[in-house]
XYZ file of C-alpha atoms in Angstrom:
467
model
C -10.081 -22.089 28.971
C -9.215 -20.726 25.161
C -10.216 -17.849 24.027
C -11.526 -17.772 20.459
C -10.751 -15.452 17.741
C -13.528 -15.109 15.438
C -12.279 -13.388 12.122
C -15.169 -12.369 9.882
C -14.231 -13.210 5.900
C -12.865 -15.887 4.291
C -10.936 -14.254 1.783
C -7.528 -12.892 1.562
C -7.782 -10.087 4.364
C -8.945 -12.837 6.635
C -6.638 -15.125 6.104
C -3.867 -12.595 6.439
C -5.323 -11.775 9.152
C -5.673 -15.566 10.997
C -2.140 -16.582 9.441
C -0.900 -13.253 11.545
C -2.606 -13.974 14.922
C -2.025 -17.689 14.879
C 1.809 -17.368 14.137
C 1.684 -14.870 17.303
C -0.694 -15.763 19.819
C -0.018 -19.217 22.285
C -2.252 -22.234 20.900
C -2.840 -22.994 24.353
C -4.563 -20.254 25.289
C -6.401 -18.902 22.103
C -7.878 -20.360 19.187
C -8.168 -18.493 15.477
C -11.228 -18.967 13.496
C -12.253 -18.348 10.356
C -16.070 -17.683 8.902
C -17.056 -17.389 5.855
C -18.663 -14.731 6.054
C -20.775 -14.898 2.731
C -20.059 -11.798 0.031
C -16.886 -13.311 -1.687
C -14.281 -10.819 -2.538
C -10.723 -9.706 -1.237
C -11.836 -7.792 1.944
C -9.718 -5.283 0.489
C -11.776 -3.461 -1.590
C -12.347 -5.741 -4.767
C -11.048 -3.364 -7.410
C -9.561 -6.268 -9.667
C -8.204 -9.489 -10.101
C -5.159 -8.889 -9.335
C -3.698 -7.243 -6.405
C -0.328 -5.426 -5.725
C 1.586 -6.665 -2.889
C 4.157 -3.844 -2.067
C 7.790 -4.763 -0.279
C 6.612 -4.301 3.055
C 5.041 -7.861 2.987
C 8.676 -9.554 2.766
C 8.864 -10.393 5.940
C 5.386 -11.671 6.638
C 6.073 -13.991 3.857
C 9.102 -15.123 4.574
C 7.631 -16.005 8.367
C 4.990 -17.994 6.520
C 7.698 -20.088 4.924
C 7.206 -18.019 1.113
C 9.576 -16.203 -0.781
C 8.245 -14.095 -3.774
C 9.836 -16.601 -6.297
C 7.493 -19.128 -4.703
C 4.606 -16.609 -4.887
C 5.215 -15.616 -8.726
C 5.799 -19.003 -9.418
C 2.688 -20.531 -7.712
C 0.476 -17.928 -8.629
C 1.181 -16.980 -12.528
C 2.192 -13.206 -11.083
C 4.983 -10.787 -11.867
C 7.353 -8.807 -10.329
C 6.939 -4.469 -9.772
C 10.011 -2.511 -9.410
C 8.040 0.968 -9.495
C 5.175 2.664 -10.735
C 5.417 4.769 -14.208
C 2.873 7.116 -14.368
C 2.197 8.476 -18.101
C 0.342 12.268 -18.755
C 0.147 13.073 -15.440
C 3.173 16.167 -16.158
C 1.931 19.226 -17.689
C 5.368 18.749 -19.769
C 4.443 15.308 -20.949
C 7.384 13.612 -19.424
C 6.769 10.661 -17.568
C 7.359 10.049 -13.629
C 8.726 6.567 -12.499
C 8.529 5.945 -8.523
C 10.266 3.509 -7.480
C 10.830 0.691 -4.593
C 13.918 1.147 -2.327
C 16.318 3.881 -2.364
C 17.046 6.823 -4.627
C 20.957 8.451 -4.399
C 22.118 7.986 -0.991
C 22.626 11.208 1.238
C 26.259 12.399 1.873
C 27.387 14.034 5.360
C 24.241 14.116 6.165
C 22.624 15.908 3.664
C 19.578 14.350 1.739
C 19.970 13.119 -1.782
C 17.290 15.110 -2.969
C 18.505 18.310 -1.598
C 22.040 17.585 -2.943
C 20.605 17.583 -6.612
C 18.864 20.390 -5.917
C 22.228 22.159 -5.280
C 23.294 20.872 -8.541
C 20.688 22.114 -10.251
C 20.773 25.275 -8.830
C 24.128 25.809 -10.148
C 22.986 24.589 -13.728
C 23.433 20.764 -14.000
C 20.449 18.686 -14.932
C 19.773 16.194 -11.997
C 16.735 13.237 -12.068
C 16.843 11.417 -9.051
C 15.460 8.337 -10.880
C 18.472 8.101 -12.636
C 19.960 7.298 -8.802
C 17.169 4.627 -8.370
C 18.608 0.858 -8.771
C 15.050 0.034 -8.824
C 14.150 2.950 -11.464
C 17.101 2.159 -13.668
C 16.317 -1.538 -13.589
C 12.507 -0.901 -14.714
C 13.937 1.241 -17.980
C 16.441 -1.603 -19.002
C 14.127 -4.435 -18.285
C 16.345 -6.209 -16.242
C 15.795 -7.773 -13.268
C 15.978 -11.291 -11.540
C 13.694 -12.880 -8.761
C 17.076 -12.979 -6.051
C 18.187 -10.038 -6.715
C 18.601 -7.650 -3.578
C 16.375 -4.743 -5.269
C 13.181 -3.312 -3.623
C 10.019 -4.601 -5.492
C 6.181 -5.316 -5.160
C 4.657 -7.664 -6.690
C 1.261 -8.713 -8.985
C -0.383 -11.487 -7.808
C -4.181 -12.822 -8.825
C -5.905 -12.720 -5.856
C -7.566 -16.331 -5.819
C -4.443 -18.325 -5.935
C -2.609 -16.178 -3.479
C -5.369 -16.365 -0.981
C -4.945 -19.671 -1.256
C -1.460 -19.895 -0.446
C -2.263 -17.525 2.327
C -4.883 -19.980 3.357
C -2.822 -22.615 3.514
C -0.257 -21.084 5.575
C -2.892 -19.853 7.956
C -4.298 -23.520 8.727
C -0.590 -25.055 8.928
C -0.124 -22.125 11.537
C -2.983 -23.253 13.623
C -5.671 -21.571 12.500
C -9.398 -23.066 11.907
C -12.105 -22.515 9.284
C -15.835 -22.766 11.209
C -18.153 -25.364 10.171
C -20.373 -23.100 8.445
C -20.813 -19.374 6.989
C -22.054 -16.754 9.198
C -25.802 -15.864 9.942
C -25.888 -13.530 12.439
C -24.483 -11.687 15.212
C -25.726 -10.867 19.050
C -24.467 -7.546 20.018
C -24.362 -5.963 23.463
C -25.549 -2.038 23.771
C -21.590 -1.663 24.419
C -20.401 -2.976 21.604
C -19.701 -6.042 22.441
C -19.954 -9.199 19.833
C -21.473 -11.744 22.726
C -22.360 -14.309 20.327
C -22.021 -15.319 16.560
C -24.257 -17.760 14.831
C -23.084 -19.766 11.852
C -25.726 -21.408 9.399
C -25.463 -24.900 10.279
C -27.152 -23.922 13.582
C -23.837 -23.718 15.700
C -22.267 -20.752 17.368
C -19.412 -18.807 18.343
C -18.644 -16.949 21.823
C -15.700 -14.738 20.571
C -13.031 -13.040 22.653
C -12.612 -10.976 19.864
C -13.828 -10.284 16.850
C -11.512 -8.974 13.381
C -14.294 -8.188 10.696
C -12.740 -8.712 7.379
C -15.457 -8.652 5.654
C -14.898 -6.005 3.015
C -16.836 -2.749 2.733
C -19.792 -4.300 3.904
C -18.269 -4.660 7.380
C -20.981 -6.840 8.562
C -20.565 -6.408 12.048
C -18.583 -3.265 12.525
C -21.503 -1.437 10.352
C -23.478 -2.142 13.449
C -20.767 -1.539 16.834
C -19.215 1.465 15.175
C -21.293 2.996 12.313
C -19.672 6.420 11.980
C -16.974 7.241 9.565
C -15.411 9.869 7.680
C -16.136 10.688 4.335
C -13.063 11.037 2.047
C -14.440 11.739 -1.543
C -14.039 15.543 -1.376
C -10.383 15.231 -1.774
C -10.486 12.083 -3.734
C -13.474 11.722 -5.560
C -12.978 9.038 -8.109
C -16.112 6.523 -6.989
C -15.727 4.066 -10.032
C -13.822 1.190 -10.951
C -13.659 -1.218 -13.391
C -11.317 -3.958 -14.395
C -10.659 -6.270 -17.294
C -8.133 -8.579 -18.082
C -6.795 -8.750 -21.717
C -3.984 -10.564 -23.776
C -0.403 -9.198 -23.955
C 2.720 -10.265 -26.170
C 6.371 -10.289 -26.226
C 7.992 -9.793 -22.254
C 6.284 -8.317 -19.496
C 7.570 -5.159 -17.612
C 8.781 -4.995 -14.535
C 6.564 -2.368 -13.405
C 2.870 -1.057 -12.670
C 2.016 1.486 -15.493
C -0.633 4.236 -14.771
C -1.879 6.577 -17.063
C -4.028 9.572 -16.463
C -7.072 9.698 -18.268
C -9.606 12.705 -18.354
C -12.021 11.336 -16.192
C -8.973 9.587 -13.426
C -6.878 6.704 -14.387
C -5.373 3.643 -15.457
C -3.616 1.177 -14.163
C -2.168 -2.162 -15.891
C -0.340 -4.873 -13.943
C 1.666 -7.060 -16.154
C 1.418 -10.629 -15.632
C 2.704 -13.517 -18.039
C 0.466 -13.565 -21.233
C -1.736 -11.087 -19.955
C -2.406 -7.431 -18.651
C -4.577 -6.948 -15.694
C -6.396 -3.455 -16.585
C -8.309 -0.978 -13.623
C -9.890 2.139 -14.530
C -10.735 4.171 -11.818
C -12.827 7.045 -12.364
C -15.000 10.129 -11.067
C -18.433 8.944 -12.786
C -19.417 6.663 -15.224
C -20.152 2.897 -15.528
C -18.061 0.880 -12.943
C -18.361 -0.197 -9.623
C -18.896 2.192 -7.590
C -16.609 2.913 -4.075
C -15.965 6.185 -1.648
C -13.045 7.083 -0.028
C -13.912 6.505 3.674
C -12.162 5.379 6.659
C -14.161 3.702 9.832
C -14.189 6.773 12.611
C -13.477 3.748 15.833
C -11.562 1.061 13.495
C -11.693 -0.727 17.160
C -15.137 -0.248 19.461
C -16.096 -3.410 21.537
C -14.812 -6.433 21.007
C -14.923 -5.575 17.485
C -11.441 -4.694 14.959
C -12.604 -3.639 11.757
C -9.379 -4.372 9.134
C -8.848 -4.051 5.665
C -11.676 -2.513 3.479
C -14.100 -2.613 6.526
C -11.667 -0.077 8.339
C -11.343 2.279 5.015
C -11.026 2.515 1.548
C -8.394 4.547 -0.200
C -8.505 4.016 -4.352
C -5.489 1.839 -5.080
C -3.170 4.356 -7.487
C -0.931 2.792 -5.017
C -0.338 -0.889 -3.294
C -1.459 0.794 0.444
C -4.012 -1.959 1.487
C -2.048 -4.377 2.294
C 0.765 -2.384 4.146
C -2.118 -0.625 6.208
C -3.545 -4.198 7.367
C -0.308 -5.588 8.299
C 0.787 -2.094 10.075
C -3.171 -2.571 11.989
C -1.945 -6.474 12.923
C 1.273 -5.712 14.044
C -0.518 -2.714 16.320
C -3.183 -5.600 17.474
C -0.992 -7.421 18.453
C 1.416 -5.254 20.435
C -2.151 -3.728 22.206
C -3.666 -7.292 22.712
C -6.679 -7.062 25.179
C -6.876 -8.652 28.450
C -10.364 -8.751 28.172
C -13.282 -8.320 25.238
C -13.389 -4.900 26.860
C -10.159 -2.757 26.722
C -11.208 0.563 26.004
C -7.678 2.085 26.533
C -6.101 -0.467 23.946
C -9.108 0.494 21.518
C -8.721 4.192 22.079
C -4.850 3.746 20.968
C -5.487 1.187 18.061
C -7.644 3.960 16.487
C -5.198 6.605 16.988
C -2.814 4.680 15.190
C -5.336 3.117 12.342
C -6.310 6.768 11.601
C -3.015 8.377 11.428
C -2.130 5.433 8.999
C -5.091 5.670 7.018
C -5.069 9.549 6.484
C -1.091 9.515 5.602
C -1.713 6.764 2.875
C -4.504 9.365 2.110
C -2.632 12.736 1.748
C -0.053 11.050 -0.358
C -2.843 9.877 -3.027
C -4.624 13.452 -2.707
C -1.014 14.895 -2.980
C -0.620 13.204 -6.858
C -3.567 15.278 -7.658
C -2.661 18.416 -6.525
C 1.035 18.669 -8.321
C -0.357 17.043 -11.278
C 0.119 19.468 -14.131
C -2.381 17.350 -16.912
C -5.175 19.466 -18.244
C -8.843 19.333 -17.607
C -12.083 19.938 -15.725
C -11.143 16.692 -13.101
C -7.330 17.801 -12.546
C -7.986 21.646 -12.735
C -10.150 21.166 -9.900
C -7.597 18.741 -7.783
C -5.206 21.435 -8.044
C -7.617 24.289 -6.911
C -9.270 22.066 -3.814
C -7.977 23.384 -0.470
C -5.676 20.427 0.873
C -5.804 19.119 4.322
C -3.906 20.783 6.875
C -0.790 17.935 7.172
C -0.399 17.544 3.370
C -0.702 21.633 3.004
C 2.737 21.420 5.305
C 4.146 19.264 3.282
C 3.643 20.909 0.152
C 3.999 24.285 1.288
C 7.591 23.432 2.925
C 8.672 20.959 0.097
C 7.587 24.106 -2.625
C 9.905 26.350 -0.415
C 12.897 24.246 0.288
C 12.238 20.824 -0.269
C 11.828 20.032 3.560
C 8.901 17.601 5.122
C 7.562 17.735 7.707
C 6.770 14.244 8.857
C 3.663 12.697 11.156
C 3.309 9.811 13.489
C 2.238 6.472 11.971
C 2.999 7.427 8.328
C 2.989 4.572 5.992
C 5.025 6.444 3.360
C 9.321 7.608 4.005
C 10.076 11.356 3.858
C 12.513 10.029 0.826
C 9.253 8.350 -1.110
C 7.605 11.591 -0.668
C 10.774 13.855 -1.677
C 10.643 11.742 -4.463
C 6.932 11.589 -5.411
C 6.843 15.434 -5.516
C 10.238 15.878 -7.853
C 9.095 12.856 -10.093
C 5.396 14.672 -10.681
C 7.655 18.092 -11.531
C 7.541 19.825 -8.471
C 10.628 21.537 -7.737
C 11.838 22.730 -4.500
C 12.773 26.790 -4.984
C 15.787 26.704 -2.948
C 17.084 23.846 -1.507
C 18.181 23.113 2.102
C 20.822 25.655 3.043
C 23.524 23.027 4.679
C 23.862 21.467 1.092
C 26.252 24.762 0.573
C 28.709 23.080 3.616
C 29.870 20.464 1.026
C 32.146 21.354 -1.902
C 29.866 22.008 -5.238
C 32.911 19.127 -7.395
C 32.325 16.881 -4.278
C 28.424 16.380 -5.037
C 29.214 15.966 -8.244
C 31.487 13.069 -7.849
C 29.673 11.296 -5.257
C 26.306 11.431 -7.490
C 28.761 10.387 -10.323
C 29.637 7.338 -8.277
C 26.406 6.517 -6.985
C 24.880 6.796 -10.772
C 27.826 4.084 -11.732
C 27.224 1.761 -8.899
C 23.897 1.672 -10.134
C 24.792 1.019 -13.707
C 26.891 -1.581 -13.081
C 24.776 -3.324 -10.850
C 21.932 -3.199 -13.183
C 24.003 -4.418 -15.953
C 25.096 -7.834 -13.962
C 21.038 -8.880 -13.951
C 19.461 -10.476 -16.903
C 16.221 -9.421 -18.896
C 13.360 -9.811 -17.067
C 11.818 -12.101 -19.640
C 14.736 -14.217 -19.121
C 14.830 -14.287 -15.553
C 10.696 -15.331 -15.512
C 11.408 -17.757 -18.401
C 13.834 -19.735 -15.659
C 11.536 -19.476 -13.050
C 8.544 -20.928 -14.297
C 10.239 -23.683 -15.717
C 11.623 -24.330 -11.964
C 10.035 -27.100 -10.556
């Protein structure tokens, strides 16, 4: 008998979702369908056009037979080699993070605690000078091949639709008709579906990607956790305008009085989101689903929780919650043990990609009533660690399931200007002239590699004309 896997949301999180499971689980014993489930949108959040994919999706990709020159090309998008954030420093100067590495450590000893030995003894270090990504972004230079760690922009319609396509090639369905309705047990379980045309659906299990309306997990697990005291910015709003000359090779976000700005370059055009606390916009709250998993029911995607998106973390927290599906996959449409551990990880996820949003906030040094406050709100107790240690001696303390490195957060804190006050002791066991030549190496290697690519404009001119 197959087993059918009912995923809730015909939109980009669903089909993620059904290209995932049908690449992984045996035709012969399940089958992967998709419903419509009626509200339109990403399943992600739908807070623009335009989404960011981060690096993380590579792999997925390239499983699906897609490269990101095929995704750029297919889909009018661009390529991200960081995020610049503009007035976010009390100082005024701007903060690039960026994909991949920054320095590399030597005998052991992180890069960012090596520069902090070199500053300590009077040399002016910025670790995004040691970025190939960083240093790439500032020269505009950059080509589609290239082995450098980048995101991309893509619209959302025409990559769901390459997403779509590779789902159905992979084996999965799309049901007759959109969905009506839903018979649920007093246990949670999803015992029947019913589709519009009159049909239904027994599921085995149910993925509900259907956005923050989470039409089915709204009703087996109600509860969640409420978010906006740390991040309150509930407003977002999105335009798309025309832009000259080359695109950058980066996400640009600048801090406005009320929140911020982002713009994602694409060819001809800027994508614009302002996200905001108050005001006109759509509105959102930072949430997460308490039981992600309850039943036979996986919440995934917006449905699961909703983080503002000053950073690409929606898609890297739904493939992370896949790839933990997957490795947990139920014997039956009960599996409370599986469920109990799914949520453990979806939550430790979730409030990591959290902390590290809250934690932009709280070094920010900009002015006003919106970031005074940030900085004064009490932090939560992981992210208080962190900051606390990092503030000390530029050490971090890291969690289970975290979505972001201990290097993007060494970096995230020394980009937004805060500086460790001593740096890690063991840094004194190599020879002050030997840092300084291997971060003068590492800055050349860098250089030069940078210098081989060509201008990004250059580099997208070629590949659009590609057939």
């Amino acid at each position: 008998m197959t087993a059918t896997v009912a995923v809730l949301g015909a939109n980009l999180c669903g089909w993620i979702a059904a290209a995932a499971l049908a690449q992984r689980l045996p035709r012969t014993s399940y089958r992967v369908v998709v419903i419509d489930d009626g509200t339109g949108g990403d399943g992600l959040g739908d807070f623009a056009p335009v989404i960011a994919v981060p690096p993380a999706l590579a792999s997925f990709h390239a499983d699906l037979g897609l490269d990101a020159a095929t995704l750029v090309r297919m889909t009018g998008g661009g390529h991200a080699l960081g995020v610049a954030f503009g007035g976010w420093r009390a100082d005024g100067a701007a903060a690039f993070l960026s994909y991949g590495e920054t320095g590399a450590p030597l005998e052991g000893i992180a890069f960012h605690q090596l520069a902090g030995r070199l500053r300590a003894a009077g040399h002016p270090v910025r670790l995004a000078d040691h970025a190939l990504s960083a240093v790439a972004a500032q020269a505009g230079r950059f080509a589609p091949g290239a082995p450098i760690a980048h995101a991309l922009h893509l619209p959302v319609a025409p990559y769901e639709a390459l997403l779509r396509g590779a789902a159905l090639r992979a084996g999965a369905e799309r049901a007759s008709a959109d969905f009506v309705d839903a018979e649920i047990a007093a246990n949670g379980i999803v015992e029947r579906l019913t589709l519009a045309d009159g049909t239904g659906i027994e599921p085995w299990l149910v993925l509900d990607c259907s956005g923050t309306d989470a039409r089915i997990a709204s009703r087996t697990s109600p509860a969640s956790e409420d978010w906006s005291r740390w991040l309150p910015c509930n407003r977002t709003h999105a335009e798309t305008v025309p832009a000259q000359g080359a695109p950058p090779p980066y996400t640009q976000v600048d801090a406005q009085d009320a929140g911020w700005t982002a713009t994602w370059p694409l060819d001809g055009a800027d994508v614009r989101l302002t996200c905001s606390m108050g005001g006109t916009g759509k509105p959102f709250r930072a949430a997460r689903r308490v039981e992600a998993w309850r039943g036979n029911c996986v919440a995934l995607g917006a449905a699961a929780g909703l983080l503002e998106p000053l950073h690409p973390t929606a898609l890297t927290l739904l493939l992370r919650s896949l790839a933990q599906l997957i490795q947990l996959w139920p014997a039956g449409p009960e599996a409370p043990v599986e469920a109990a551990a799914f949520n453990r990880t979806v939550a430790g996820a979730l409030q990591g990609a959290r902390d590290f949003l809250i934690a932009h906030y709280a070094v920010a040094g900009r002015a006003g009533a919106l970031w005074d406050d940030r900085r004064a709100a009490s932090l939560p107790g992981p992210l208080a660690a962190k900051y606390d240690l990092f503030a000390a001696r530029g050490r971090l303390p890291m969690y289970d399931d975290e979505v972001f490195e201990e290097e993007d957060w060494a970096v995230m804190f020394d980009a937004m200007g805060l500086m460790p006050r001593r740096y890690d002791a063991r840094a004194d066991i190599v020879p002050l002239a030997a840092i300084e030549r291997h971060l003068a190496e590492q800055r050349a290697r860098v250089i030069a590699q940078v210098r081989a690519l060509p201008p990004y404009a250059q580099a997208m001119a070629a590949l659009r004309t590609r057939a």
